[in-house]
mmCIF file of C-alpha atoms and ligand atoms in Angstrom:
data_model
loop_
_atom_site.group_PDB
_atom_site.id
_atom_site.type_symbol
_atom_site.label_atom_id
_atom_site.label_comp_id
_atom_site.label_asym_id
_atom_site.label_seq_id
_atom_site.Cartn_x
_atom_site.Cartn_y
_atom_site.Cartn_z
ATOM 1 C CA MET A 1 -200.265 50.904 57.940
ATOM 2 C CA LYS A 2 -197.180 51.326 55.858
ATOM 3 C CA TYR A 3 -198.102 54.913 54.829
ATOM 4 C CA GLN A 4 -199.284 57.507 57.408
ATOM 5 C CA ARG A 5 -199.987 60.399 54.980
ATOM 6 C CA ILE A 6 -200.727 59.835 51.274
ATOM 7 C CA LEU A 7 -201.315 62.020 48.329
ATOM 8 C CA LEU A 8 -203.826 60.308 46.007
ATOM 9 C CA LYS A 9 -203.962 61.470 42.483
ATOM 10 C CA LEU A 10 -207.058 60.460 40.532
ATOM 11 C CA SER A 11 -207.640 61.029 36.921
ATOM 12 C CA GLY A 12 -210.616 63.036 35.712
ATOM 13 C CA GLU A 13 -211.188 60.508 32.896
ATOM 14 C CA ALA A 14 -211.662 57.716 35.399
ATOM 15 C CA LEU A 15 -214.603 59.494 36.901
ATOM 16 C CA MET A 16 -216.485 59.121 33.585
ATOM 17 C CA GLY A 17 -216.878 55.292 34.272
ATOM 18 C CA ASP A 18 -218.534 53.955 31.266
ATOM 19 C CA LYS A 19 -219.783 57.337 30.143
ATOM 20 C CA GLN A 20 -218.386 59.390 27.289
ATOM 21 C CA PHE A 21 -218.301 62.708 29.338
ATOM 22 C CA GLY A 22 -218.722 64.080 32.935
ATOM 23 C CA ILE A 23 -219.151 62.278 36.084
ATOM 24 C CA ASP A 24 -220.521 58.749 36.727
ATOM 25 C CA ASN A 25 -222.333 58.606 40.079
ATOM 26 C CA VAL A 26 -221.588 54.901 40.654
ATOM 27 C CA ARG A 27 -217.879 55.415 40.064
ATOM 28 C CA ILE A 28 -217.436 58.459 42.226
ATOM 29 C CA MET A 29 -219.319 56.781 45.028
ATOM 30 C CA GLN A 30 -217.113 53.674 44.540
ATOM 31 C CA TYR A 31 -214.035 55.911 44.948
ATOM 32 C CA ALA A 32 -215.594 57.516 48.002
ATOM 33 C CA GLN A 33 -216.016 54.103 49.703
ATOM 34 C CA GLU A 34 -212.462 52.989 48.826
ATOM 35 C CA ILE A 35 -211.089 56.305 50.373
ATOM 36 C CA LYS A 36 -213.402 55.998 53.409
ATOM 37 C CA ALA A 37 -212.015 52.541 54.051
ATOM 38 C CA VAL A 38 -208.498 53.842 54.261
ATOM 39 C CA TRP A 39 -209.475 56.968 56.085
ATOM 40 C CA GLU A 40 -211.144 54.803 58.778
ATOM 41 C CA ARG A 41 -207.800 53.215 59.329
ATOM 42 C CA GLY A 42 -206.358 56.495 60.408
ATOM 43 C CA VAL A 43 -204.357 57.272 57.159
ATOM 44 C CA GLU A 44 -204.077 61.035 56.394
ATOM 45 C CA ILE A 45 -205.373 61.509 52.890
ATOM 46 C CA ALA A 46 -204.872 64.400 50.546
ATOM 47 C CA ILE A 47 -206.320 64.183 47.017
ATOM 48 C CA VAL A 48 -205.680 65.891 43.640
ATOM 49 C CA ILE A 49 -207.967 65.201 40.804
ATOM 50 C CA GLY A 50 -207.719 65.901 37.040
ATOM 51 C CA GLY A 51 -210.265 67.501 34.826
ATOM 52 C CA GLY A 52 -210.005 65.610 31.645
ATOM 53 C CA ASN A 53 -213.531 64.297 31.828
ATOM 54 C CA ILE A 54 -214.776 67.854 31.438
ATOM 55 C CA PHE A 55 -212.192 69.911 29.683
ATOM 56 C CA ARG A 56 -208.555 69.426 28.366
ATOM 57 C CA GLY A 57 -206.450 72.506 27.911
ATOM 58 C CA VAL A 58 -204.048 70.804 25.459
ATOM 59 C CA GLN A 59 -206.695 69.759 23.129
ATOM 60 C CA ALA A 60 -208.405 73.196 23.173
ATOM 61 C CA GLU A 61 -205.008 74.523 21.989
ATOM 62 C CA GLN A 62 -205.096 72.124 18.976
ATOM 63 C CA GLY A 63 -208.513 73.576 18.217
ATOM 64 C CA GLY A 64 -207.009 77.064 18.035
ATOM 65 C CA MET A 65 -207.653 78.319 21.623
ATOM 66 C CA GLU A 66 -204.876 80.151 23.433
ATOM 67 C CA ARG A 67 -202.955 77.696 25.656
ATOM 68 C CA THR A 68 -203.256 79.638 28.869
ATOM 69 C CA GLN A 69 -206.979 80.201 28.473
ATOM 70 C CA GLY A 70 -207.429 76.440 27.937
ATOM 71 C CA ASP A 71 -205.293 75.612 30.916
ATOM 72 C CA TYR A 72 -207.359 77.871 33.237
ATOM 73 C CA MET A 73 -210.476 76.279 31.860
ATOM 74 C CA GLY A 74 -209.012 72.918 32.746
ATOM 75 C CA MET A 75 -208.265 74.149 36.256
ATOM 76 C CA LEU A 76 -211.878 75.045 36.594
ATOM 77 C CA ALA A 77 -212.800 71.538 35.412
ATOM 78 C CA THR A 78 -210.687 70.079 38.246
ATOM 79 C CA MET A 79 -212.723 72.225 40.753
ATOM 80 C CA ILE A 80 -215.980 70.651 39.442
ATOM 81 C CA ASN A 81 -214.578 67.150 40.033
ATOM 82 C CA SER A 82 -213.076 68.261 43.396
ATOM 83 C CA MET A 83 -216.497 69.492 44.515
ATOM 84 C CA ALA A 84 -218.225 66.399 43.370
ATOM 85 C CA LEU A 85 -215.744 64.224 45.178
ATOM 86 C CA GLN A 86 -216.102 66.262 48.257
ATOM 87 C CA SER A 87 -219.939 65.755 48.140
ATOM 88 C CA ALA A 88 -219.441 61.983 47.626
ATOM 89 C CA LEU A 89 -217.058 61.664 50.548
ATOM 90 C CA GLU A 90 -219.277 63.722 52.845
ATOM 91 C CA SER A 91 -222.328 61.629 51.904
ATOM 92 C CA VAL A 92 -220.542 58.566 53.300
ATOM 93 C CA GLY A 93 -219.572 60.376 56.443
ATOM 94 C CA VAL A 94 -216.004 61.438 55.754
ATOM 95 C CA PRO A 95 -215.078 65.011 56.790
ATOM 96 C CA THR A 96 -213.399 66.997 54.083
ATOM 97 C CA ARG A 97 -211.865 70.354 53.277
ATOM 98 C CA LEU A 98 -211.475 71.723 49.718
ATOM 99 C CA GLN A 99 -208.737 74.143 48.899
ATOM 100 C CA SER A 100 -208.282 75.821 45.658
ATOM 101 C CA ALA A 101 -205.013 77.152 44.084
ATOM 102 C CA ILE A 102 -207.087 79.787 42.542
ATOM 103 C CA GLU A 103 -209.047 81.757 44.929
ATOM 104 C CA MET A 104 -212.790 81.080 44.858
ATOM 105 C CA LYS A 105 -213.705 81.878 48.362
ATOM 106 C CA GLN A 106 -217.378 81.552 47.967
ATOM 107 C CA ILE A 107 -216.901 77.935 47.155
ATOM 108 C CA CYS A 108 -213.785 76.795 49.211
ATOM 109 C CA GLU A 109 -210.737 77.859 51.146
ATOM 110 C CA PRO A 110 -207.719 79.090 49.355
ATOM 111 C CA PHE A 111 -204.791 76.792 49.335
ATOM 112 C CA ILE A 112 -202.822 77.447 52.565
ATOM 113 C CA LYS A 113 -200.262 74.777 53.276
ATOM 114 C CA ARG A 114 -200.341 75.130 57.068
ATOM 115 C CA LYS A 115 -204.044 74.933 57.172
ATOM 116 C CA ALA A 116 -204.015 71.886 54.861
ATOM 117 C CA VAL A 117 -201.683 70.124 57.322
ATOM 118 C CA ARG A 118 -203.774 71.025 60.156
ATOM 119 C CA HIS A 119 -206.844 69.534 58.446
ATOM 120 C CA LEU A 120 -204.986 66.302 57.888
ATOM 121 C CA GLU A 121 -203.901 66.175 61.498
ATOM 122 C CA LYS A 122 -207.643 66.517 62.421
ATOM 123 C CA ASN A 123 -208.459 63.568 60.118
ATOM 124 C CA ARG A 124 -210.073 65.517 57.566
ATOM 125 C CA VAL A 125 -209.574 64.523 53.803
ATOM 126 C CA VAL A 126 -208.172 67.464 52.046
ATOM 127 C CA ILE A 127 -208.733 67.969 48.345
ATOM 128 C CA PHE A 128 -206.622 70.407 46.383
ATOM 129 C CA GLY A 129 -208.537 71.830 43.388
ATOM 130 C CA SER A 130 -207.367 74.075 40.512
ATOM 131 C CA GLY A 131 -204.150 72.188 39.870
ATOM 132 C CA THR A 132 -201.051 74.343 40.738
ATOM 133 C CA GLY A 133 -203.074 77.509 39.728
ATOM 134 C CA ASN A 134 -200.673 78.058 36.800
ATOM 135 C CA PRO A 135 -200.913 77.344 33.077
ATOM 136 C CA PHE A 136 -198.445 74.886 31.496
ATOM 137 C CA PHE A 137 -198.590 72.550 34.410
ATOM 138 C CA THR A 138 -200.541 69.414 34.808
ATOM 139 C CA THR A 139 -202.540 67.976 37.693
ATOM 140 C CA ASP A 140 -199.715 65.450 37.931
ATOM 141 C CA THR A 141 -197.427 68.315 38.766
ATOM 142 C CA ALA A 142 -199.939 69.660 41.261
ATOM 143 C CA ALA A 143 -200.041 66.241 42.937
ATOM 144 C CA SER A 144 -196.204 66.073 43.218
ATOM 145 C CA LEU A 145 -196.004 69.636 44.449
ATOM 146 C CA ARG A 146 -198.705 69.339 47.018
ATOM 147 C CA ALA A 147 -197.368 66.038 48.219
ATOM 148 C CA ILE A 148 -193.939 67.509 48.793
ATOM 149 C CA GLU A 149 -195.480 70.596 50.614
ATOM 150 C CA ILE A 150 -197.540 68.536 52.989
ATOM 151 C CA GLU A 151 -194.691 66.009 53.435
ATOM 152 C CA ALA A 152 -196.693 63.012 52.231
ATOM 153 C CA ASP A 153 -194.972 59.648 52.399
ATOM 154 C CA VAL A 154 -195.873 58.726 48.793
ATOM 155 C CA VAL A 155 -197.788 59.803 45.754
ATOM 156 C CA LEU A 156 -200.365 57.185 44.665
ATOM 157 C CA LYS A 157 -201.260 57.672 41.076
ATOM 158 C CA GLY A 158 -204.589 55.901 40.472
ATOM 159 C CA THR A 159 -205.219 55.070 36.834
ATOM 160 C CA ARG A 160 -206.981 52.612 34.588
ATOM 161 C CA VAL A 161 -203.816 50.611 34.050
ATOM 162 C CA ASP A 162 -202.313 48.363 36.783
ATOM 163 C CA GLY A 163 -198.761 49.846 36.736
ATOM 164 C CA ILE A 164 -195.823 50.886 34.472
ATOM 165 C CA TYR A 165 -194.930 48.731 31.570
ATOM 166 C CA THR A 166 -191.928 48.278 29.442
ATOM 167 C CA ALA A 167 -193.942 49.548 26.515
ATOM 168 C CA ASP A 168 -197.637 50.663 26.124
ATOM 169 C CA PRO A 169 -199.528 47.491 26.885
ATOM 170 C CA GLU A 170 -202.424 48.473 24.580
ATOM 171 C CA LYS A 171 -200.169 48.612 21.549
ATOM 172 C CA ASP A 172 -197.439 46.086 22.386
ATOM 173 C CA PRO A 173 -198.679 42.653 23.562
ATOM 174 C CA SER A 174 -195.195 41.721 24.634
ATOM 175 C CA ALA A 175 -195.048 44.704 27.145
ATOM 176 C CA GLU A 176 -194.202 43.586 30.662
ATOM 177 C CA LYS A 177 -195.172 45.186 33.930
ATOM 178 C CA TYR A 178 -192.609 46.339 36.490
ATOM 179 C CA ASP A 179 -193.316 45.782 40.205
ATOM 180 C CA VAL A 180 -190.564 48.178 41.201
ATOM 181 C CA VAL A 181 -188.534 50.587 38.976
ATOM 182 C CA THR A 182 -185.883 53.096 40.000
ATOM 183 C CA PHE A 183 -186.180 56.749 39.174
ATOM 184 C CA SER A 184 -183.014 56.505 37.145
ATOM 185 C CA GLU A 185 -184.351 53.584 35.111
ATOM 186 C CA VAL A 186 -187.519 55.545 34.276
ATOM 187 C CA PHE A 187 -185.200 58.460 32.919
ATOM 188 C CA GLU A 188 -182.924 56.063 31.039
ATOM 189 C CA LYS A 189 -185.730 54.014 29.478
ATOM 190 C CA GLY A 190 -188.056 56.904 28.944
ATOM 191 C CA LEU A 191 -190.882 55.147 30.709
ATOM 192 C CA ASN A 192 -194.170 56.882 30.988
ATOM 193 C CA VAL A 193 -195.080 57.534 34.609
ATOM 194 C CA MET A 194 -195.981 61.145 34.854
ATOM 195 C CA ASP A 195 -194.978 64.116 32.826
ATOM 196 C CA MET A 196 -191.339 65.034 33.319
ATOM 197 C CA THR A 197 -192.046 68.147 35.497
ATOM 198 C CA ALA A 198 -194.027 66.148 37.953
ATOM 199 C CA PHE A 199 -191.650 63.217 37.800
ATOM 200 C CA THR A 200 -188.564 65.408 38.375
ATOM 201 C CA LEU A 201 -190.171 67.084 41.342
ATOM 202 C CA CYS A 202 -190.649 63.670 42.988
ATOM 203 C CA ASN A 203 -187.103 62.643 42.075
ATOM 204 C CA GLU A 204 -185.481 65.846 43.426
ATOM 205 C CA ASN A 205 -187.475 65.567 46.698
ATOM 206 C CA LYS A 206 -187.076 61.818 47.241
ATOM 207 C CA LEU A 207 -190.809 61.145 47.104
ATOM 208 C CA PRO A 208 -191.787 57.619 45.916
ATOM 209 C CA ILE A 209 -194.550 57.115 43.393
ATOM 210 C CA ILE A 210 -196.877 54.141 43.033
ATOM 211 C CA VAL A 211 -198.888 53.770 39.952
ATOM 212 C CA PHE A 212 -201.850 51.463 40.333
ATOM 213 C CA ASP A 213 -205.410 50.529 39.180
ATOM 214 C CA MET A 214 -207.823 52.659 41.191
ATOM 215 C CA ASN A 215 -210.761 50.824 39.610
ATOM 216 C CA LYS A 216 -209.890 47.514 41.214
ATOM 217 C CA SER A 217 -211.661 47.375 44.554
ATOM 218 C CA GLY A 218 -209.461 46.989 47.607
ATOM 219 C CA ASN A 219 -206.239 48.054 45.746
ATOM 220 C CA LEU A 220 -206.005 51.321 47.663
ATOM 221 C CA MET A 221 -206.333 49.576 51.003
ATOM 222 C CA ARG A 222 -203.798 46.983 50.066
ATOM 223 C CA LEU A 223 -201.348 49.590 48.974
ATOM 224 C CA VAL A 224 -201.386 51.620 52.107
ATOM 225 C CA GLN A 225 -201.049 48.383 54.054
ATOM 226 C CA GLY A 226 -197.740 47.918 52.246
ATOM 227 C CA ASP A 227 -198.785 45.097 49.784
ATOM 228 C CA ALA A 228 -197.159 45.098 46.340
ATOM 229 C CA VAL A 229 -199.795 46.549 44.076
ATOM 230 C CA GLY A 230 -199.127 48.359 40.842
ATOM 231 C CA THR A 231 -195.599 49.634 40.157
ATOM 232 C CA LYS A 232 -193.471 51.484 42.730
ATOM 233 C CA VAL A 233 -190.909 54.032 41.531
ATOM 234 C CA GLU A 234 -188.245 54.273 44.170
ATOM 235 C CA PHE A 235 -184.671 55.216 44.648
HETATM 236 P P1 LIG B 301 -210.236 74.421 62.325
HETATM 237 O O1 LIG B 301 -209.215 75.499 62.121
HETATM 238 O O2 LIG B 301 -209.786 73.153 62.764
HETATM 239 O O3 LIG B 301 -211.403 74.912 63.105
HETATM 240 O O4 LIG B 301 -210.789 74.214 60.824
HETATM 241 P P2 LIG B 301 -212.130 74.439 60.175
HETATM 242 O O5 LIG B 301 -211.816 74.156 58.718
HETATM 243 O O6 LIG B 301 -213.206 73.734 60.735
HETATM 244 O O7 LIG B 301 -212.298 75.997 60.409
HETATM 245 P P3 LIG B 301 -212.723 77.226 59.705
HETATM 246 O O8 LIG B 301 -213.568 78.066 60.598
HETATM 247 O O9 LIG B 301 -211.590 77.781 58.867
HETATM 248 O O10 LIG B 301 -213.691 76.561 58.506
HETATM 249 C C1 LIG B 301 -215.000 76.169 58.632
HETATM 250 C C2 LIG B 301 -215.555 75.836 57.370
HETATM 251 O O11 LIG B 301 -215.556 76.992 56.494
HETATM 252 C C3 LIG B 301 -214.869 74.687 56.643
HETATM 253 O O12 LIG B 301 -215.816 73.901 55.927
HETATM 254 C C4 LIG B 301 -214.002 75.404 55.685
HETATM 255 O O13 LIG B 301 -213.633 74.627 54.543
HETATM 256 C C5 LIG B 301 -214.847 76.581 55.292
HETATM 257 N N1 LIG B 301 -213.983 77.745 54.980
HETATM 258 C C6 LIG B 301 -212.901 78.266 55.540
HETATM 259 N N2 LIG B 301 -212.424 79.249 54.904
HETATM 260 C C7 LIG B 301 -213.143 79.396 53.753
HETATM 261 C C8 LIG B 301 -213.126 80.302 52.599
HETATM 262 O O14 LIG B 301 -212.356 81.192 52.472
HETATM 263 N N3 LIG B 301 -214.126 80.159 51.656
HETATM 264 C C9 LIG B 301 -214.997 79.097 51.896
HETATM 265 N N4 LIG B 301 -216.013 79.092 50.863
HETATM 266 N N5 LIG B 301 -215.046 78.277 52.905
HETATM 267 C C10 LIG B 301 -214.152 78.468 53.826
#
């Protein structure tokens, strides 16, 4: 396996599948199976999941809600997704631990870096809920931060598109996909990988990112085996 310890970032929206809101059972079970296959090969897996299928802080602000309030609600939304993913993984026999950046001790452990690493070493999949626990940060930033803390080899950003393009492929038909791109090219060309806070954290800590289509079966496995899937951002 090319990667021994990965941080997998999943989008909340992707959990909706074909639905307009919430969690699609088929989709979440499909993710659980993909993750299980990689886990069975001994890869240490940490996961951060977004909450956009349930609540988006930024949109709530546009509707007049105070930003921090909306952001905290978004963090709770990530907990709902994290709990659902935890159940899905356990239902297929994968041991998990859920840690939250905001303490909710009746529901899960608090985030404790050393404990998280210990869980990974014992082959438990660790899910980090509640983002970073702070407003004004995204779950992409939580993914970068946690990946750096647990010394993951790579951040795998699973999305609905299959990589990074020269322009938005949905708006510009001439947009071309990169197989590999450097951090400085992303800065220079203003490419859309993650928000800048998340991206800068990875850049400053020499953590590569791979953006890939998580909905294509087998992609996750191919990636950790070292196949060229999606777009890799490297140095
Ligand atoms: P080891 O240190 O390897 O034994 O890890 P462990 O996670 O099995 O040990 P621990 O006794 O800490 O946890 C047992 C179970 O309780 C696990 O499912 C944990 O996720 C859970 N757990 C631990 N701390 C908390 C907490 O503060 N709140 C909640 N809700 N669950 C917790």
